[in-house]
Amino acid sequence: GAVVSQHPSWVICKSGTSVKIECRSLDFQATTMFWYRQFPKQSLMLMATSNEGSKATYEQGVEKDKFLINHASLTLSTLTVTSAHPEDSSFYICSARDSTGNTGELFFGEGSRLTVL
Amino acid sequence: AQSVSQHNHHVILSEAASLELGCNYSYGGTVNLFWYVQYPGQHLQLLLKYFSGDPLVKGIKGFEAEFIKSKFSFNLRKPSVQWSDTAEYFCAVNKGSQGNLIFGKGTKLSVKP
């Protein structure tokens, strides 16, 4: 199947700093990528839809100025958590849909665990 | 509100027991249905999917799921579980091929050897 890679897989940062997480589709092009957040023992909550070449679409309650998303190419989307605080500590997961496919299947990255001290 | 419900939060079984995990959704019209699995420390992987046709779908590792439109359900089954099936299982739904996936809260399966 198609491969989606996230980097870093885990990161620890100090409160107030910014952290960038990358999501890459390795063997396919993705005009649309999705960013999710997963809390312990809970489901994946969609944060935003990242569209190549245009602004991301954020879900209700997600601060777009805090979670900056950039989708500059068909294989890369980035999520930057700005001025991170301990409550931003979470597991962030990206997914991508093959632009040439029509099945609706999403391919998921390994996830990035963020810990803010 | 549109939602996906997974009935069981945590299921504990012994090896060789049969498994059925419930999933119900609240969308009307045509939907695509998925089951994903997340093994400990790993990323989400697709188990199986339903788009159309035979409502009984076969997936990887001996899993299957049945789409019952009248019940808005897509339950996951396996006749005989193994210790290696210990994982978290997520049901997901989307409307159309370009929509986002809406996930259930997940069911943690623990299989005792």
Tab-separated table of C-alpha atoms in Angstrom:
chain	number	residue	atom	x	y	z
A	1	GLY	CA	0.000	0.000	0.000
A	2	ALA	CA	0.875	3.663	-0.187
A	3	VAL	CA	3.263	5.024	2.426
A	4	VAL	CA	2.925	8.177	4.465
A	5	SER	CA	5.841	9.226	6.620
A	6	GLN	CA	5.803	11.628	9.541
A	7	HIS	CA	8.778	13.325	11.133
A	8	PRO	CA	9.668	13.606	13.925
A	9	SER	CA	8.028	10.591	15.531
A	10	TRP	CA	8.397	12.190	18.924
A	11	VAL	CA	9.488	15.577	20.158
A	12	ILE	CA	9.889	17.245	23.529
A	13	CYS	CA	9.933	21.011	23.703
A	14	LYS	CA	9.764	23.819	26.218
A	15	SER	CA	6.627	25.821	26.720
A	16	GLY	CA	6.495	28.813	24.402
A	17	THR	CA	8.524	27.309	21.596
A	18	SER	CA	7.249	26.238	18.189
A	19	VAL	CA	7.395	22.744	16.760
A	20	LYS	CA	7.074	21.686	13.145
A	21	ILE	CA	5.826	18.252	12.117
A	22	GLU	CA	6.214	17.029	8.558
A	23	CYS	CA	3.960	14.644	6.682
A	24	ARG	CA	5.151	13.161	3.406
A	25	SER	CA	3.498	10.863	0.907
A	26	LEU	CA	6.403	8.750	-0.280
A	27	ASP	CA	5.097	6.990	-3.354
A	28	PHE	CA	2.032	8.918	-4.415
A	29	GLN	CA	0.768	12.446	-4.816
A	30	ALA	CA	-1.726	13.845	-2.373
A	31	THR	CA	-3.685	16.993	-3.107
A	32	THR	CA	-5.419	16.550	0.214
A	33	MET	CA	-3.939	15.643	3.557
A	34	PHE	CA	-5.625	15.546	6.923
A	35	TRP	CA	-4.251	16.337	10.349
A	36	TYR	CA	-5.676	14.544	13.356
A	37	ARG	CA	-5.070	14.726	17.070
A	38	GLN	CA	-5.458	11.685	19.262
A	39	PHE	CA	-5.827	11.910	23.014
A	40	PRO	CA	-5.192	8.866	25.217
A	41	LYS	CA	-8.010	6.339	25.039
A	42	GLN	CA	-9.911	8.520	22.601
A	43	SER	CA	-10.545	8.560	18.909
A	44	LEU	CA	-8.845	10.579	16.233
A	45	MET	CA	-10.187	14.089	16.090
A	46	LEU	CA	-9.846	15.901	12.791
A	47	MET	CA	-8.041	19.205	13.210
A	48	ALA	CA	-7.816	20.436	9.646
A	49	THR	CA	-7.837	19.516	6.008
A	50	SER	CA	-4.712	20.533	4.159
A	51	ASN	CA	-5.102	21.363	0.475
A	52	GLU	CA	-2.125	21.657	-1.833
A	53	GLY	CA	-1.683	25.213	-3.017
A	54	SER	CA	-4.433	26.723	-0.919
A	55	LYS	CA	-5.328	27.504	2.670
A	56	ALA	CA	-6.151	24.731	5.055
A	57	THR	CA	-9.676	24.210	6.278
A	58	TYR	CA	-9.860	24.061	10.050
A	59	GLU	CA	-12.447	22.256	12.129
A	60	GLN	CA	-14.520	24.174	14.606
A	61	GLY	CA	-12.615	24.913	17.779
A	62	VAL	CA	-9.154	24.527	16.247
A	63	GLU	CA	-7.103	27.719	16.359
A	64	LYS	CA	-5.639	28.295	12.917
A	65	ASP	CA	-3.081	30.780	14.245
A	66	LYS	CA	-1.822	28.226	16.707
A	67	PHE	CA	-1.757	25.229	14.400
A	68	LEU	CA	-0.241	26.478	11.170
A	69	ILE	CA	-0.612	24.166	8.214
A	70	ASN	CA	1.269	24.445	4.971
A	71	HIS	CA	0.807	22.163	1.968
A	72	ALA	CA	3.323	23.529	-0.479
A	73	SER	CA	3.725	20.466	-2.666
A	74	LEU	CA	1.821	17.355	-3.644
A	75	THR	CA	3.905	15.228	-1.306
A	76	LEU	CA	4.446	17.390	1.762
A	77	SER	CA	2.273	19.002	4.381
A	78	THR	CA	3.568	20.548	7.585
A	79	LEU	CA	1.894	21.283	10.895
A	80	THR	CA	3.526	23.901	13.104
A	81	VAL	CA	2.387	24.161	16.693
A	82	THR	CA	3.205	27.742	17.620
A	83	SER	CA	3.938	28.883	21.159
A	84	ALA	CA	3.316	25.388	22.439
A	85	HIS	CA	1.883	24.846	25.912
A	86	PRO	CA	1.568	21.677	27.990
A	87	GLU	CA	-2.066	21.271	26.948
A	88	ASP	CA	-0.862	20.897	23.355
A	89	SER	CA	0.900	17.676	24.325
A	90	SER	CA	-0.726	14.987	22.250
A	91	PHE	CA	-0.313	12.472	19.464
A	92	TYR	CA	-0.621	14.136	16.066
A	93	ILE	CA	-1.380	11.993	13.049
A	94	CYS	CA	-1.520	12.913	9.396
A	95	SER	CA	-3.179	11.063	6.587
A	96	ALA	CA	-3.241	11.444	2.853
A	97	ARG	CA	-5.411	10.395	-0.007
A	98	ASP	CA	-3.922	9.313	-3.307
A	99	SER	CA	-4.943	11.978	-5.803
A	100	THR	CA	-5.331	9.402	-8.562
A	101	GLY	CA	-7.475	7.096	-6.502
A	102	ASN	CA	-11.206	7.201	-6.056
A	103	THR	CA	-11.713	4.765	-3.231
A	104	GLY	CA	-11.760	7.228	-0.383
A	105	GLU	CA	-9.120	5.259	1.501
A	106	LEU	CA	-6.738	7.292	3.620
A	107	PHE	CA	-3.164	6.284	4.304
A	108	PHE	CA	-1.823	7.199	7.712
A	109	GLY	CA	1.525	8.339	8.984
A	110	GLU	CA	3.135	6.811	12.046
A	111	GLY	CA	2.140	9.737	14.208
A	112	SER	CA	4.166	12.305	16.103
A	113	ARG	CA	4.060	12.439	19.864
A	114	LEU	CA	4.521	15.957	21.174
A	115	THR	CA	5.369	16.591	24.813
A	116	VAL	CA	5.482	20.185	25.955
A	117	LEU	CA	7.248	20.771	29.256
B	1	ALA	CA	-24.953	15.289	14.459
B	2	GLN	CA	-23.286	12.830	12.166
B	3	SER	CA	-21.403	10.229	14.162
B	4	VAL	CA	-19.863	6.806	14.321
B	5	SER	CA	-20.489	4.708	17.410
B	6	GLN	CA	-18.431	1.803	18.629
B	7	HIS	CA	-20.241	0.029	21.393
B	8	ASN	CA	-17.393	-1.507	23.320
B	9	HIS	CA	-14.499	0.437	24.790
B	10	HIS	CA	-12.465	-2.589	25.841
B	11	VAL	CA	-12.954	-6.229	24.940
B	12	ILE	CA	-10.967	-9.003	26.581
B	13	LEU	CA	-10.925	-12.453	24.993
B	14	SER	CA	-8.976	-15.653	25.253
B	15	GLU	CA	-7.186	-17.034	22.231
B	16	ALA	CA	-9.437	-18.949	19.825
B	17	ALA	CA	-12.532	-17.085	20.987
B	18	SER	CA	-14.736	-15.473	18.376
B	19	LEU	CA	-14.811	-11.721	18.024
B	20	GLU	CA	-17.484	-9.262	17.034
B	21	LEU	CA	-16.984	-5.515	17.398
B	22	GLY	CA	-19.975	-3.309	16.828
B	23	CYS	CA	-20.057	-0.161	14.715
B	24	ASN	CA	-23.051	1.997	13.909
B	25	TYR	CA	-23.188	5.236	11.983
B	26	SER	CA	-25.782	7.942	11.683
B	27	TYR	CA	-25.385	9.138	8.098
B	28	GLY	CA	-28.062	8.759	5.489
B	29	GLY	CA	-27.428	7.969	1.885
B	30	THR	CA	-24.394	6.346	0.370
B	31	VAL	CA	-21.379	5.862	2.603
B	32	ASN	CA	-18.009	4.183	2.421
B	33	LEU	CA	-17.069	2.162	5.485
B	34	PHE	CA	-13.703	1.219	6.909
B	35	TRP	CA	-12.120	-0.645	9.764
B	36	TYR	CA	-8.614	0.379	10.792
B	37	VAL	CA	-6.351	-1.314	13.318
B	38	GLN	CA	-3.629	0.248	15.440
B	39	TYR	CA	-1.193	-2.219	16.962
B	40	PRO	CA	0.719	-1.064	20.037
B	41	GLY	CA	3.293	1.515	19.033
B	42	GLN	CA	2.342	1.448	15.386
B	43	HIS	CA	0.334	3.590	13.013
B	44	LEU	CA	-3.153	2.987	11.757
B	45	GLN	CA	-3.520	0.285	9.131
B	46	LEU	CA	-6.497	-0.556	6.973
B	47	LEU	CA	-8.147	-3.878	7.809
B	48	LEU	CA	-10.949	-3.782	5.299
B	49	LYS	CA	-13.305	-1.445	3.483
B	50	TYR	CA	-16.742	-1.453	1.921
B	51	PHE	CA	-17.845	0.709	-1.002
B	52	SER	CA	-20.512	-1.293	-2.778
B	53	GLY	CA	-21.480	-4.801	-3.819
B	54	ASP	CA	-21.370	-7.794	-1.525
B	55	PRO	CA	-22.135	-6.522	1.984
B	56	LEU	CA	-19.876	-9.163	3.502
B	57	VAL	CA	-16.340	-7.885	3.151
B	58	LYS	CA	-13.212	-9.941	3.684
B	59	GLY	CA	-10.133	-8.209	5.022
B	60	ILE	CA	-6.613	-9.060	6.025
B	61	LYS	CA	-5.634	-11.455	8.820
B	62	GLY	CA	-8.923	-13.330	8.742
B	63	PHE	CA	-11.134	-10.364	9.586
B	64	GLU	CA	-14.457	-9.721	7.921
B	65	ALA	CA	-17.232	-7.196	8.304
B	66	GLU	CA	-20.864	-7.121	7.301
B	67	PHE	CA	-22.642	-4.018	6.124
B	68	ILE	CA	-26.312	-4.033	7.122
B	69	LYS	CA	-27.838	-0.946	5.593
B	70	SER	CA	-31.149	-1.203	7.424
B	71	LYS	CA	-29.325	-1.203	10.736
B	72	PHE	CA	-26.688	1.379	9.763
B	73	SER	CA	-24.130	-1.104	11.008
B	74	PHE	CA	-20.749	-2.406	9.926
B	75	ASN	CA	-19.659	-4.925	12.541
B	76	LEU	CA	-16.208	-6.469	12.494
B	77	ARG	CA	-15.810	-10.202	13.058
B	78	LYS	CA	-13.146	-12.843	13.348
B	79	PRO	CA	-13.952	-16.499	14.070
B	80	SER	CA	-10.866	-17.208	16.154
B	81	VAL	CA	-8.656	-14.476	17.604
B	82	GLN	CA	-4.958	-14.730	18.288
B	83	TRP	CA	-2.767	-13.002	20.842
B	84	SER	CA	-1.303	-10.964	17.984
B	85	ASP	CA	-4.718	-9.412	17.367
B	86	THR	CA	-4.291	-7.357	20.520
B	87	ALA	CA	-4.721	-3.814	19.256
B	88	GLU	CA	-7.136	-0.937	19.022
B	89	TYR	CA	-9.760	-1.099	16.307
B	90	PHE	CA	-11.393	1.941	14.743
B	91	CYS	CA	-14.475	2.053	12.576
B	92	ALA	CA	-14.660	4.963	10.130
B	93	VAL	CA	-17.133	6.335	7.638
B	94	ASN	CA	-17.007	8.822	4.817
B	95	LYS	CA	-19.577	10.119	2.405
B	96	GLY	CA	-18.190	9.934	-1.072
B	97	SER	CA	-14.615	9.292	-2.099
B	98	GLN	CA	-13.325	12.771	-1.348
B	99	GLY	CA	-14.763	13.318	2.070
B	100	ASN	CA	-12.944	13.108	5.316
B	101	LEU	CA	-13.147	10.008	7.456
B	102	ILE	CA	-15.156	10.237	10.645
B	103	PHE	CA	-13.860	7.834	13.248
B	104	GLY	CA	-15.498	6.013	16.086
B	105	LYS	CA	-13.868	6.196	19.503
B	106	GLY	CA	-12.153	2.871	19.019
B	107	THR	CA	-12.344	-0.486	20.753
B	108	LYS	CA	-9.341	-1.875	22.519
B	109	LEU	CA	-9.021	-5.625	22.105
B	110	SER	CA	-6.898	-7.598	24.535
B	111	VAL	CA	-6.353	-11.261	23.737
B	112	LYS	CA	-5.068	-13.453	26.545
B	113	PRO	CA	-2.683	-16.214	25.481
